[in-house]
Each structure stands twice: as structure tokens, then as C-alpha cells.
DNA sequence: AGAAAAAGGTTAAATATTTAACAAATGTAC
DNA sequence: GTACATTTGTTAAATATTTAACCTTTTTCT
């Protein structure tokens, strides 16, 4: 009886493991496919920018004048990586660092005119890519998926 | 009339865009949270391995003797990255490259005894992490999410 | 008030990814 | 059978991430 029960438990665990592995694989595939789409847009634009730099610029186009740690959190990057990326964006004259007045440790990141103008190039493509998904997935289903994904990441945080 | 209609369309588009951005953000958060869990396991193990190397080893523990391109596809990595990772796994004596007989361009990757033994260290932790999610998400919901994620990545491929 | 902890940011070194280019081998077209 | 296209894998260079350590500033604790 116990052996039968134990057998059943290991079978259910095995199926559960497989399900979660498949889920993670599907998450990876979404991320990978999206990144390839964006890399294609970058390649076709001829602009000397990387996917990671574009991720940072995207946050800044929605509102600049934020400090590096806030930017790191918004892009899920470590502050070390963020420092590095800001260095490169500064070199390309797309952003500037401005010392914070309230907190002298803090550096605020602002867009330059050139940095702002890049939005005109990339935003339409990025929005088009994002909207294309809605051909396949109704908003209600997407909302459910978001809810589930958030439950998963919450469990692992 | 047309202006009213147009106004509605732009409002729906705007909401759709926001929904997809939120979805992508949630996908990123899942991946990021998972990676941090794994990095913690690596740190606590004391083994000199990286997250990316572990991803490759995980595929090999399920079946070695595959060529590099197959391994690259399975891990969603570019062949250049895969070459680099195999170099490092080889240096650490966890895998070996064996020239293919059927196709002389091909190199098959096999685990060494030491490489196999790493499975005993990492697999239990990785399975525990994966199973922990099932506390929050019923299998049926996870299956639905997988289905949606696959529809999204298919649209972008 | 002063010490300790934490936060914001930087630098160094090792590893990973991307782009570009190349070489050898195999597959396809004619 | 030969030319061309594609595949498999490697190397080089630039960029990105991770770990570790450090410095300055602010916050918290006693």
C-alpha cells in the first residue's frame, strides 16, 4: 500500500518537474525570440547600439532623471552592469550623468537631444513587435499569463 | 464620427502595448528570479561553475553524445557562445569533444566521470527549485501558460 | 554623539554574448 | 562530376554579466 502510494508520488513529482522545465524552456524561448526581433531592428537601423543599451534607453525614454540604482532595478540589472552600460551610453553622447543634490552619492541619468532622437527610430519598431503578439493572444489570456508569471517569480524571490 | 473612432483605436492600441510590455517584464522577472536562485545554489556548492555552464551540463546530464549545434539549439545559444562554453567545460575536465565519424565537421560532446558526478550535487537543488513553484501554480494553469508562451514565441520566430 | 550598517557607485578580472570572418566538410543544383 | 550553397565549428574583437573589493555618503543603532 505504502509502496503503491510512494510510486504514485514519485510519478506525480516527475510529471511536475517536467512541466516546470517545459515552462522555463517556454519562458526562455519567448525572451530569445523577442531579443532576436529587436536585434534585427538594430541591425537594420544601422545605429551602433546593443540590445542591452536599448533596454536602458527604453526606460529613459519613458522618463529620464532617475538614479542609477533605480535604473538598474527597472532593467533587472546589477549596478555594476548598469555602470558599464551608462559609461558606453555616455561615450556615445546619448546620456549624461548629473550629480544628485539631495544625496551626494547619487548620480541622475538624463537623455541628451541625440539620445531623445533615437526614440523616433526605435520606438515604432518596438511597438510594432509588441502589438504583433496581440494577433495571436487575446488580452484576457495575456492578463492571466502575467498573473501566473508574477506568482512564479514571487515564489522565487 | 471618424475622429471618435480613431480616438478609440489609439486608446485600445495604447492599452495593448502596455499589456505586452508588462508581459515581457513579467517574463524577465521569472527568468531573473530563477537565475538568482540557481546562482545561490552554485555559490553555496563551492563548485567553480557558472550559470551558463550549468545550463549546458543540465542538457548533457539528460543525454550526452550530441553535437555542438544540437546543444546550441537546446540551450538557445549561438554556436560561438557554445564553442566558448565547451572550451571551459573541457578545461575543467567535465566534458570531452569527440570527432564525429559520419560527418567529419561534427564534434560530439560527452561527459567525463567528473562531469557526471556534478549531477549528484546540482540536480536535487534544481529539482527542488522547480518543484517549489507548484506550491503556487496548479499544473493546469501552468499548461495554459506554456501554451500561451509558445504562441507568443512562435509569432516572433 | 559616535560607531556600525547600508546604500550608491566604481574598478578589476573572469566569463558570456554578439558580430564578423574564416576554414573544412557536406548537401544541393545543374 | 563540378560548382555553388549550406552547415559545423573556430577565432578575434567589442560589449555585457558576475564576483569581489573598494570608496564615499547616508542611515540606523546604541
mmCIF file of C-alpha atoms (C1' of nucleotides) in Angstrom:
data_model
loop_
_atom_site.group_PDB
_atom_site.id
_atom_site.type_symbol
_atom_site.label_atom_id
_atom_site.label_comp_id
_atom_site.label_asym_id
_atom_site.label_seq_id
_atom_site.Cartn_x
_atom_site.Cartn_y
_atom_site.Cartn_z
ATOM 1 C CA UNK A 1 0.000 0.000 0.000
ATOM 2 C CA UNK A 2 2.746 2.399 1.046
ATOM 3 C CA UNK A 3 4.889 1.285 -1.883
ATOM 4 C CA UNK A 4 1.986 1.904 -4.262
ATOM 5 C CA UNK A 5 1.453 5.320 -2.721
ATOM 6 C CA UNK A 6 5.154 6.107 -2.908
ATOM 7 C CA UNK A 7 5.217 5.055 -6.538
ATOM 8 C CA UNK A 8 2.387 7.416 -7.279
ATOM 9 C CA UNK A 9 4.076 10.317 -5.506
ATOM 10 C CA UNK A 10 7.310 9.913 -7.438
ATOM 11 C CA UNK A 11 5.316 9.729 -10.687
ATOM 12 C CA UNK A 12 3.460 12.958 -9.886
ATOM 13 C CA UNK A 13 6.695 14.648 -8.873
ATOM 14 C CA UNK A 14 8.368 13.553 -12.079
ATOM 15 C CA UNK A 15 5.481 14.922 -14.165
ATOM 16 C CA UNK A 16 5.535 18.159 -12.166
ATOM 17 C CA UNK A 17 9.259 18.552 -12.694
ATOM 18 C CA UNK A 18 8.859 18.041 -16.399
ATOM 19 C CA UNK A 19 6.063 20.603 -16.509
ATOM 20 C CA UNK A 20 8.150 23.271 -14.796
ATOM 21 C CA UNK A 21 11.159 22.509 -17.004
ATOM 22 C CA UNK A 22 8.944 22.925 -20.047
ATOM 23 C CA UNK A 23 7.569 26.168 -18.626
ATOM 24 C CA UNK A 24 11.078 27.573 -18.104
ATOM 25 C CA UNK A 25 12.018 26.486 -21.607
ATOM 26 C CA UNK A 26 8.972 28.340 -22.976
ATOM 27 C CA UNK A 27 9.918 31.441 -20.986
ATOM 28 C CA UNK A 28 13.436 31.257 -22.467
ATOM 29 C CA UNK A 29 12.029 30.894 -25.957
ATOM 30 C CA UNK A 30 9.860 33.998 -25.592
ATOM 31 C CA UNK A 31 12.778 36.057 -24.344
ATOM 32 C CA UNK A 32 15.087 34.703 -27.029
ATOM 33 C CA UNK A 33 12.596 35.294 -29.858
ATOM 34 C CA UNK A 34 11.924 38.854 -28.686
ATOM 35 C CA UNK A 35 15.635 39.619 -28.439
ATOM 36 C CA UNK A 36 16.242 38.314 -31.956
ATOM 37 C CA UNK A 37 13.434 40.518 -33.267
ATOM 38 C CA UNK A 38 14.982 43.562 -31.577
ATOM 39 C CA UNK A 39 18.494 42.653 -32.769
ATOM 40 C CA UNK A 40 17.094 42.583 -36.287
ATOM 41 C CA UNK A 41 15.640 46.068 -35.858
ATOM 42 C CA UNK A 42 19.004 47.297 -34.532
ATOM 43 C CA UNK A 43 20.881 45.729 -37.428
ATOM 44 C CA UNK A 44 18.534 47.292 -39.973
ATOM 45 C CA UNK A 45 18.725 50.704 -38.286
ATOM 46 C CA UNK A 46 22.485 50.923 -38.745
ATOM 47 C CA UNK A 47 22.765 52.551 -35.302
ATOM 48 C CA UNK A 48 25.747 51.490 -33.201
ATOM 49 C CA UNK A 49 23.714 50.301 -30.188
ATOM 50 C CA UNK A 50 23.372 46.961 -28.449
ATOM 51 C CA UNK A 51 20.261 45.202 -27.181
ATOM 52 C CA UNK A 52 21.192 45.931 -23.559
ATOM 53 C CA UNK A 53 21.835 49.612 -24.228
ATOM 54 C CA UNK A 54 18.479 49.822 -25.966
ATOM 55 C CA UNK A 55 16.794 48.314 -22.898
ATOM 56 C CA UNK A 56 18.242 51.115 -20.784
ATOM 57 C CA UNK A 57 17.318 53.801 -23.330
ATOM 58 C CA UNK A 58 13.760 52.465 -23.429
ATOM 59 C CA UNK A 59 13.385 53.080 -19.692
ATOM 60 C CA UNK A 60 14.858 56.577 -20.057
ATOM 61 C CA UNK A 61 12.541 57.487 -22.980
ATOM 62 C CA UNK A 62 9.668 56.899 -20.570
ATOM 63 C CA UNK A 63 11.252 59.231 -18.024
ATOM 64 C CA UNK A 64 14.847 60.301 -17.501
ATOM 65 C CA UNK A 65 16.426 61.989 -14.472
ATOM 66 C CA UNK A 66 16.477 58.784 -12.430
ATOM 67 C CA UNK A 67 19.415 57.492 -10.447
ATOM 68 C CA UNK A 68 21.483 54.505 -11.450
ATOM 69 C CA UNK A 69 20.131 52.147 -8.841
ATOM 70 C CA UNK A 70 16.537 52.872 -9.884
ATOM 71 C CA UNK A 71 17.544 52.279 -13.494
ATOM 72 C CA UNK A 72 19.328 49.042 -12.536
ATOM 73 C CA UNK A 73 16.211 47.813 -10.753
ATOM 74 C CA UNK A 74 13.947 48.767 -13.640
ATOM 75 C CA UNK A 75 16.109 46.798 -16.074
ATOM 76 C CA UNK A 76 16.777 43.914 -13.643
ATOM 77 C CA UNK A 77 20.497 44.533 -13.973
ATOM 78 C CA UNK A 78 23.221 44.538 -11.360
ATOM 79 C CA UNK A 79 24.540 48.008 -10.561
ATOM 80 C CA UNK A 80 27.951 47.009 -11.906
ATOM 81 C CA UNK A 81 26.481 46.205 -15.321
ATOM 82 C CA UNK A 82 24.467 49.407 -15.222
ATOM 83 C CA UNK A 83 27.596 51.489 -14.532
ATOM 84 C CA UNK A 84 29.239 49.859 -17.516
ATOM 85 C CA UNK A 85 26.254 50.486 -19.798
ATOM 86 C CA UNK A 86 25.928 54.126 -18.727
ATOM 87 C CA UNK A 87 29.635 54.536 -19.496
ATOM 88 C CA UNK A 88 29.024 53.388 -23.051
ATOM 89 C CA UNK A 89 25.843 55.434 -23.494
ATOM 90 C CA UNK A 90 27.755 58.470 -22.226
ATOM 91 C CA UNK A 91 30.578 57.823 -24.668
ATOM 92 C CA UNK A 92 28.052 57.758 -27.482
ATOM 93 C CA UNK A 93 26.628 61.068 -26.235
ATOM 94 C CA UNK A 94 23.158 59.674 -25.691
ATOM 95 C CA UNK A 95 23.010 60.298 -21.912
ATOM 96 C CA UNK A 96 24.758 62.367 -19.251
ATOM 97 C CA UNK A 97 25.383 61.770 -15.563
ATOM 98 C CA UNK A 98 24.392 64.581 -13.203
ATOM 99 C CA UNK A 99 25.355 64.530 -9.518
ATOM 100 C CA UNK A 100 22.333 64.411 -7.223
ATOM 101 C CA UNK A 101 21.821 67.380 -4.926
ATOM 102 C CA UNK A 102 19.818 65.701 -2.174
ATOM 103 C CA UNK A 103 22.096 62.663 -1.903
ATOM 104 C CA UNK A 104 25.675 63.251 -2.955
ATOM 105 C CA UNK A 105 26.243 59.546 -3.551
ATOM 106 C CA UNK A 106 23.566 59.586 -6.234
ATOM 107 C CA UNK A 107 24.001 60.193 -9.965
ATOM 108 C CA UNK A 108 20.979 61.051 -12.095
ATOM 109 C CA UNK A 109 20.862 59.969 -15.711
ATOM 110 C CA UNK A 110 19.456 62.346 -18.324
ATOM 111 C CA UNK A 111 18.975 61.968 -22.060
ATOM 112 C CA UNK A 112 20.757 64.245 -24.480
ATOM 113 C CA UNK A 113 18.972 65.644 -27.552
ATOM 114 C CA UNK A 114 20.638 62.937 -29.598
ATOM 115 C CA UNK A 115 19.542 60.305 -27.114
ATOM 116 C CA UNK A 116 15.988 61.572 -27.315
ATOM 117 C CA UNK A 117 16.022 61.484 -31.109
ATOM 118 C CA UNK A 118 16.854 57.763 -31.099
ATOM 119 C CA UNK A 119 13.370 57.198 -29.712
ATOM 120 C CA UNK A 120 11.918 58.227 -33.067
ATOM 121 C CA UNK A 121 13.913 55.487 -34.757
ATOM 122 C CA UNK A 122 13.320 52.596 -32.402
ATOM 123 C CA UNK A 123 10.010 53.141 -30.626
ATOM 124 C CA UNK A 124 7.782 52.494 -33.688
ATOM 125 C CA UNK A 125 9.511 49.175 -34.394
ATOM 126 C CA UNK A 126 9.410 48.064 -30.786
ATOM 127 C CA UNK A 127 5.730 48.924 -30.538
ATOM 128 C CA UNK A 128 5.017 47.098 -33.760
ATOM 129 C CA UNK A 129 6.759 43.978 -32.433
ATOM 130 C CA UNK A 130 4.842 44.198 -29.188
ATOM 131 C CA UNK A 131 1.484 44.696 -30.888
ATOM 132 C CA UNK A 132 2.067 41.798 -33.279
ATOM 133 C CA UNK A 133 1.590 39.367 -30.406
ATOM 134 C CA UNK A 134 -1.979 40.508 -29.910
ATOM 135 C CA UNK A 135 -2.825 38.879 -33.245
ATOM 136 C CA UNK A 136 -2.331 35.537 -31.521
ATOM 137 C CA UNK A 137 -3.173 36.144 -27.890
ATOM 138 C CA UNK A 138 -6.344 37.849 -26.580
ATOM 139 C CA UNK A 139 -5.698 40.483 -23.884
ATOM 140 C CA UNK A 140 -7.596 38.459 -21.275
ATOM 141 C CA UNK A 141 -5.316 35.462 -21.751
ATOM 142 C CA UNK A 142 -2.283 37.701 -21.579
ATOM 143 C CA UNK A 143 -3.513 39.141 -18.285
ATOM 144 C CA UNK A 144 -3.873 35.602 -16.898
ATOM 145 C CA UNK A 145 -0.363 34.742 -18.042
ATOM 146 C CA UNK A 146 1.035 37.872 -16.402
ATOM 147 C CA UNK A 147 -0.671 36.907 -13.160
ATOM 148 C CA UNK A 148 0.809 33.410 -13.253
ATOM 149 C CA UNK A 149 4.283 34.616 -14.185
ATOM 150 C CA UNK A 150 4.194 37.039 -11.278
ATOM 151 C CA UNK A 151 3.183 34.250 -8.885
ATOM 152 C CA UNK A 152 6.158 32.214 -10.108
ATOM 153 C CA UNK A 153 8.739 34.991 -9.752
ATOM 154 C CA UNK A 154 7.308 35.918 -6.374
ATOM 155 C CA UNK A 155 7.817 32.318 -5.162
ATOM 156 C CA UNK A 156 11.466 32.537 -6.226
ATOM 157 C CA UNK A 157 12.234 35.942 -4.690
ATOM 158 C CA UNK B 1 -17.522 60.083 -36.107
ATOM 159 C CA UNK B 2 -14.255 59.075 -37.740
ATOM 160 C CA UNK B 3 -12.304 61.124 -35.186
ATOM 161 C CA UNK B 4 -14.151 59.396 -32.332
ATOM 162 C CA UNK B 5 -13.409 56.011 -33.856
ATOM 163 C CA UNK B 6 -9.787 56.927 -34.356
ATOM 164 C CA UNK B 7 -9.541 58.066 -30.763
ATOM 165 C CA UNK B 8 -10.860 54.708 -29.610
ATOM 166 C CA UNK B 9 -8.398 52.808 -31.763
ATOM 167 C CA UNK B 10 -5.394 54.657 -30.394
ATOM 168 C CA UNK B 11 -6.669 54.079 -26.854
ATOM 169 C CA UNK B 12 -7.006 50.327 -27.445
ATOM 170 C CA UNK B 13 -3.566 50.193 -29.072
ATOM 171 C CA UNK B 14 -2.033 52.050 -26.153
ATOM 172 C CA UNK B 15 -3.592 49.635 -23.676
ATOM 173 C CA UNK B 16 -2.455 46.674 -25.753
ATOM 174 C CA UNK B 17 1.099 47.995 -25.882
ATOM 175 C CA UNK B 18 1.145 48.432 -22.142
ATOM 176 C CA UNK B 19 -0.154 44.900 -21.658
ATOM 177 C CA UNK B 20 2.577 43.370 -23.812
ATOM 178 C CA UNK B 21 5.265 45.463 -22.116
ATOM 179 C CA UNK B 22 4.016 44.246 -18.758
ATOM 180 C CA UNK B 23 4.011 40.664 -20.065
ATOM 181 C CA UNK B 24 7.627 40.952 -21.240
ATOM 182 C CA UNK B 25 8.563 42.491 -17.901
ATOM 183 C CA UNK B 26 6.970 39.530 -16.111
ATOM 184 C CA UNK B 27 8.824 37.097 -18.353
ATOM 185 C CA UNK B 28 12.090 38.882 -17.499
ATOM 186 C CA UNK B 29 11.299 38.724 -13.802
ATOM 187 C CA UNK B 30 10.707 34.966 -13.902
ATOM 188 C CA UNK B 31 13.972 34.355 -15.712
ATOM 189 C CA UNK B 32 15.877 36.713 -13.424
ATOM 190 C CA UNK B 33 14.434 35.202 -10.234
ATOM 191 C CA UNK B 34 15.208 31.669 -11.412
ATOM 192 C CA UNK B 35 18.770 32.612 -12.329
ATOM 193 C CA UNK B 36 19.349 34.187 -8.915
ATOM 194 C CA UNK B 37 18.080 31.007 -7.210
ATOM 195 C CA UNK B 38 20.488 28.920 -9.280
ATOM 196 C CA UNK B 39 23.390 31.320 -8.684
ATOM 197 C CA UNK B 40 22.739 30.925 -4.968
ATOM 198 C CA UNK B 41 22.954 27.139 -5.277
ATOM 199 C CA UNK B 42 26.213 27.486 -7.213
ATOM 200 C CA UNK B 43 27.658 29.830 -4.615
ATOM 201 C CA UNK B 44 26.741 27.506 -1.768
ATOM 202 C CA UNK B 45 28.130 24.469 -3.606
ATOM 203 C CA UNK B 46 31.610 25.938 -3.819
ATOM 204 C CA UNK B 47 31.988 24.471 -7.339
ATOM 205 C CA UNK B 48 33.764 26.669 -9.878
ATOM 206 C CA UNK B 49 30.938 26.702 -12.427
ATOM 207 C CA UNK B 50 28.834 29.468 -13.965
ATOM 208 C CA UNK B 51 25.113 29.608 -14.594
ATOM 209 C CA UNK B 52 25.608 29.228 -18.343
ATOM 210 C CA UNK B 53 27.946 26.244 -17.951
ATOM 211 C CA UNK B 54 25.387 24.627 -15.684
ATOM 212 C CA UNK B 55 22.691 25.111 -18.335
ATOM 213 C CA UNK B 56 24.839 23.165 -20.789
ATOM 214 C CA UNK B 57 25.662 20.456 -18.248
ATOM 215 C CA UNK B 58 21.956 20.064 -17.462
ATOM 216 C CA UNK B 59 21.249 19.212 -21.118
ATOM 217 C CA UNK B 60 24.155 16.734 -21.158
ATOM 218 C CA UNK B 61 23.035 15.003 -17.921
ATOM 219 C CA UNK B 62 19.829 14.170 -19.789
ATOM 220 C CA UNK B 63 21.795 12.684 -22.666
ATOM 221 C CA UNK B 64 25.342 13.293 -23.856
ATOM 222 C CA UNK B 65 26.956 12.355 -27.148
ATOM 223 C CA UNK B 66 25.249 15.171 -29.059
ATOM 224 C CA UNK B 67 26.940 17.575 -31.465
ATOM 225 C CA UNK B 68 27.582 21.201 -30.711
ATOM 226 C CA UNK B 69 24.887 22.623 -32.945
ATOM 227 C CA UNK B 70 22.241 20.413 -31.310
ATOM 228 C CA UNK B 71 23.487 21.528 -27.907
ATOM 229 C CA UNK B 72 23.455 25.178 -29.009
ATOM 230 C CA UNK B 73 19.855 24.836 -30.186
ATOM 231 C CA UNK B 74 18.797 23.079 -26.979
ATOM 232 C CA UNK B 75 20.231 25.904 -24.872
ATOM 233 C CA UNK B 76 19.138 28.683 -27.252
ATOM 234 C CA UNK B 77 22.723 29.783 -27.567
ATOM 235 C CA UNK B 78 24.670 30.917 -30.626
ATOM 236 C CA UNK B 79 27.234 28.369 -31.795
ATOM 237 C CA UNK B 80 30.034 30.817 -30.998
ATOM 238 C CA UNK B 81 28.964 31.009 -27.356
ATOM 239 C CA UNK B 82 28.587 27.232 -27.240
ATOM 240 C CA UNK B 83 32.154 26.737 -28.559
ATOM 241 C CA UNK B 84 33.379 29.049 -25.834
ATOM 242 C CA UNK B 85 31.435 27.248 -23.089
ATOM 243 C CA UNK B 86 32.579 23.798 -24.251
ATOM 244 C CA UNK B 87 36.158 25.101 -24.133
ATOM 245 C CA UNK B 88 35.728 25.988 -20.495
ATOM 246 C CA UNK B 89 33.904 22.764 -19.593
ATOM 247 C CA UNK B 90 36.709 20.860 -21.306
ATOM 248 C CA UNK B 91 39.335 22.779 -19.360
ATOM 249 C CA UNK B 92 37.557 21.835 -16.150
ATOM 250 C CA UNK B 93 37.572 18.193 -17.274
ATOM 251 C CA UNK B 94 33.783 17.871 -17.157
ATOM 252 C CA UNK B 95 33.283 17.105 -20.874
ATOM 253 C CA UNK B 96 35.297 15.910 -23.884
ATOM 254 C CA UNK B 97 34.957 16.583 -27.586
ATOM 255 C CA UNK B 98 34.911 13.526 -29.878
ATOM 256 C CA UNK B 99 35.139 13.905 -33.644
ATOM 257 C CA UNK B 100 32.067 12.585 -35.420
ATOM 258 C CA UNK B 101 32.595 9.604 -37.741
ATOM 259 C CA UNK B 102 29.607 10.125 -40.047
ATOM 260 C CA UNK B 103 30.214 13.834 -40.539
ATOM 261 C CA UNK B 104 33.790 14.994 -40.081
ATOM 262 C CA UNK B 105 32.683 18.580 -39.439
ATOM 263 C CA UNK B 106 30.796 17.408 -36.389
ATOM 264 C CA UNK B 107 32.080 17.160 -32.803
ATOM 265 C CA UNK B 108 30.155 15.143 -30.243
ATOM 266 C CA UNK B 109 30.186 16.193 -26.618
ATOM 267 C CA UNK B 110 30.450 13.536 -23.902
ATOM 268 C CA UNK B 111 30.517 13.814 -20.140
ATOM 269 C CA UNK B 112 33.521 12.643 -18.132
ATOM 270 C CA UNK B 113 33.094 10.752 -14.854
ATOM 271 C CA UNK B 114 33.712 14.004 -13.007
ATOM 272 C CA UNK B 115 31.161 15.749 -15.184
ATOM 273 C CA UNK B 116 28.620 13.063 -14.415
ATOM 274 C CA UNK B 117 29.261 13.309 -10.690
ATOM 275 C CA UNK B 118 28.348 17.015 -10.688
ATOM 276 C CA UNK B 119 24.802 15.915 -11.418
ATOM 277 C CA UNK B 120 24.574 14.485 -7.899
ATOM 278 C CA UNK B 121 25.401 17.896 -6.464
ATOM 279 C CA UNK B 122 23.197 20.120 -8.578
ATOM 280 C CA UNK B 123 20.210 18.108 -9.782
ATOM 281 C CA UNK B 124 18.496 17.804 -6.346
ATOM 282 C CA UNK B 125 18.686 21.570 -5.811
ATOM 283 C CA UNK B 126 17.462 22.380 -9.307
ATOM 284 C CA UNK B 127 14.564 19.969 -8.940
ATOM 285 C CA UNK B 128 13.688 21.423 -5.564
ATOM 286 C CA UNK B 129 13.599 24.934 -7.051
ATOM 287 C CA UNK B 130 11.455 23.771 -9.931
ATOM 288 C CA UNK B 131 9.026 21.894 -7.697
ATOM 289 C CA UNK B 132 8.660 24.849 -5.337
ATOM 290 C CA UNK B 133 6.667 26.687 -7.968
ATOM 291 C CA UNK B 134 3.945 24.072 -7.902
ATOM 292 C CA UNK B 135 3.045 25.292 -4.414
ATOM 293 C CA UNK B 136 1.689 28.424 -6.060
ATOM 294 C CA UNK B 137 0.583 27.346 -9.501
ATOM 295 C CA UNK B 138 -1.652 24.373 -10.331
ATOM 296 C CA UNK B 139 -0.390 22.194 -13.201
ATOM 297 C CA UNK B 140 -3.394 23.052 -15.357
ATOM 298 C CA UNK B 141 -2.640 26.761 -15.141
ATOM 299 C CA UNK B 142 0.990 26.099 -15.932
ATOM 300 C CA UNK B 143 -0.030 24.149 -19.030
ATOM 301 C CA UNK B 144 -2.155 27.093 -20.176
ATOM 302 C CA UNK B 145 0.741 29.476 -19.624
ATOM 303 C CA UNK B 146 3.077 27.208 -21.604
ATOM 304 C CA UNK B 147 0.582 27.184 -24.451
ATOM 305 C CA UNK B 148 0.351 30.989 -24.482
ATOM 306 C CA UNK B 149 4.113 31.483 -24.214
ATOM 307 C CA UNK B 150 4.609 29.137 -27.156
ATOM 308 C CA UNK B 151 2.059 31.089 -29.205
ATOM 309 C CA UNK B 152 3.993 34.296 -28.450
ATOM 310 C CA UNK B 153 7.424 32.939 -29.337
ATOM 311 C CA UNK B 154 6.004 31.322 -32.467
ATOM 312 C CA UNK B 155 4.648 34.723 -33.589
ATOM 313 C CA UNK B 156 8.128 36.215 -33.178
ATOM 314 C CA UNK B 157 10.024 33.439 -34.950
ATOM 315 C "C1'" DA C 1 27.351 61.893 19.539
ATOM 316 C "C1'" DG C 2 29.686 58.265 17.592
ATOM 317 C "C1'" DA C 3 30.007 53.617 15.692
ATOM 318 C "C1'" DA C 4 28.229 50.340 12.623
ATOM 319 C "C1'" DA C 5 25.424 49.089 8.794
ATOM 320 C "C1'" DA C 6 23.675 50.046 4.467
ATOM 321 C "C1'" DA C 7 23.404 52.412 0.091
ATOM 322 C "C1'" DG C 8 25.155 54.389 -4.358
ATOM 323 C "C1'" DG C 9 28.602 53.955 -7.467
ATOM 324 C "C1'" DT C 10 33.259 52.464 -9.432
ATOM 325 C "C1'" DT C 11 37.153 49.376 -10.764
ATOM 326 C "C1'" DA C 12 39.332 44.858 -11.815
ATOM 327 C "C1'" DA C 13 39.246 40.273 -13.513
ATOM 328 C "C1'" DA C 14 36.990 36.296 -15.398
ATOM 329 C "C1'" DT C 15 33.340 34.647 -18.113
ATOM 330 C "C1'" DA C 16 29.439 35.037 -21.845
ATOM 331 C "C1'" DT C 17 27.312 37.067 -25.935
ATOM 332 C "C1'" DT C 18 27.303 39.251 -30.359
ATOM 333 C "C1'" DT C 19 29.179 40.435 -34.876
ATOM 334 C "C1'" DA C 20 32.282 39.355 -38.438
ATOM 335 C "C1'" DA C 21 35.218 36.449 -40.771
ATOM 336 C "C1'" DC C 22 37.217 32.198 -41.919
ATOM 337 C "C1'" DA C 23 38.136 27.057 -42.994
ATOM 338 C "C1'" DA C 24 36.747 22.396 -43.828
ATOM 339 C "C1'" DA C 25 33.133 19.279 -44.876
ATOM 340 C "C1'" DT C 26 28.639 18.111 -46.590
ATOM 341 C "C1'" DG C 27 24.497 18.852 -49.366
ATOM 342 C "C1'" DT C 28 22.182 20.652 -53.425
ATOM 343 C "C1'" DA C 29 21.632 22.073 -58.134
ATOM 344 C "C1'" DC C 30 22.703 21.603 -62.821
ATOM 345 C "C1'" DG D 1 31.153 15.374 -61.973
ATOM 346 C "C1'" DT D 2 31.532 20.063 -60.776
ATOM 347 C "C1'" DA D 3 30.144 24.450 -58.940
ATOM 348 C "C1'" DC D 4 27.713 26.650 -55.534
ATOM 349 C "C1'" DA D 5 25.239 26.897 -51.154
ATOM 350 C "C1'" DT D 6 24.917 25.498 -46.607
ATOM 351 C "C1'" DT D 7 26.493 23.545 -42.360
ATOM 352 C "C1'" DT D 8 29.671 22.799 -38.451
ATOM 353 C "C1'" DG D 9 32.892 24.755 -35.771
ATOM 354 C "C1'" DT D 10 36.662 28.178 -34.579
ATOM 355 C "C1'" DT D 11 38.955 32.684 -33.810
ATOM 356 C "C1'" DA D 12 39.072 37.742 -32.980
ATOM 357 C "C1'" DA D 13 37.263 41.901 -31.115
ATOM 358 C "C1'" DA D 14 33.857 44.547 -28.713
ATOM 359 C "C1'" DT D 15 30.365 44.505 -25.341
ATOM 360 C "C1'" DA D 16 27.747 42.581 -21.023
ATOM 361 C "C1'" DT D 17 27.477 39.994 -16.703
ATOM 362 C "C1'" DT D 18 29.183 38.211 -12.434
ATOM 363 C "C1'" DT D 19 32.104 38.177 -8.363
ATOM 364 C "C1'" DA D 20 34.964 40.646 -5.316
ATOM 365 C "C1'" DA D 21 36.673 44.629 -3.448
ATOM 366 C "C1'" DC D 22 36.777 49.376 -2.582
ATOM 367 C "C1'" DC D 23 35.379 54.420 -1.583
ATOM 368 C "C1'" DT D 24 32.175 57.980 -0.191
ATOM 369 C "C1'" DT D 25 27.884 59.218 1.717
ATOM 370 C "C1'" DT D 26 23.728 58.425 4.235
ATOM 371 C "C1'" DT D 27 21.015 55.915 7.562
ATOM 372 C "C1'" DT D 28 20.423 53.304 11.637
ATOM 373 C "C1'" DC D 29 21.531 51.829 16.165
ATOM 374 C "C1'" DT D 30 23.233 52.316 20.777
#
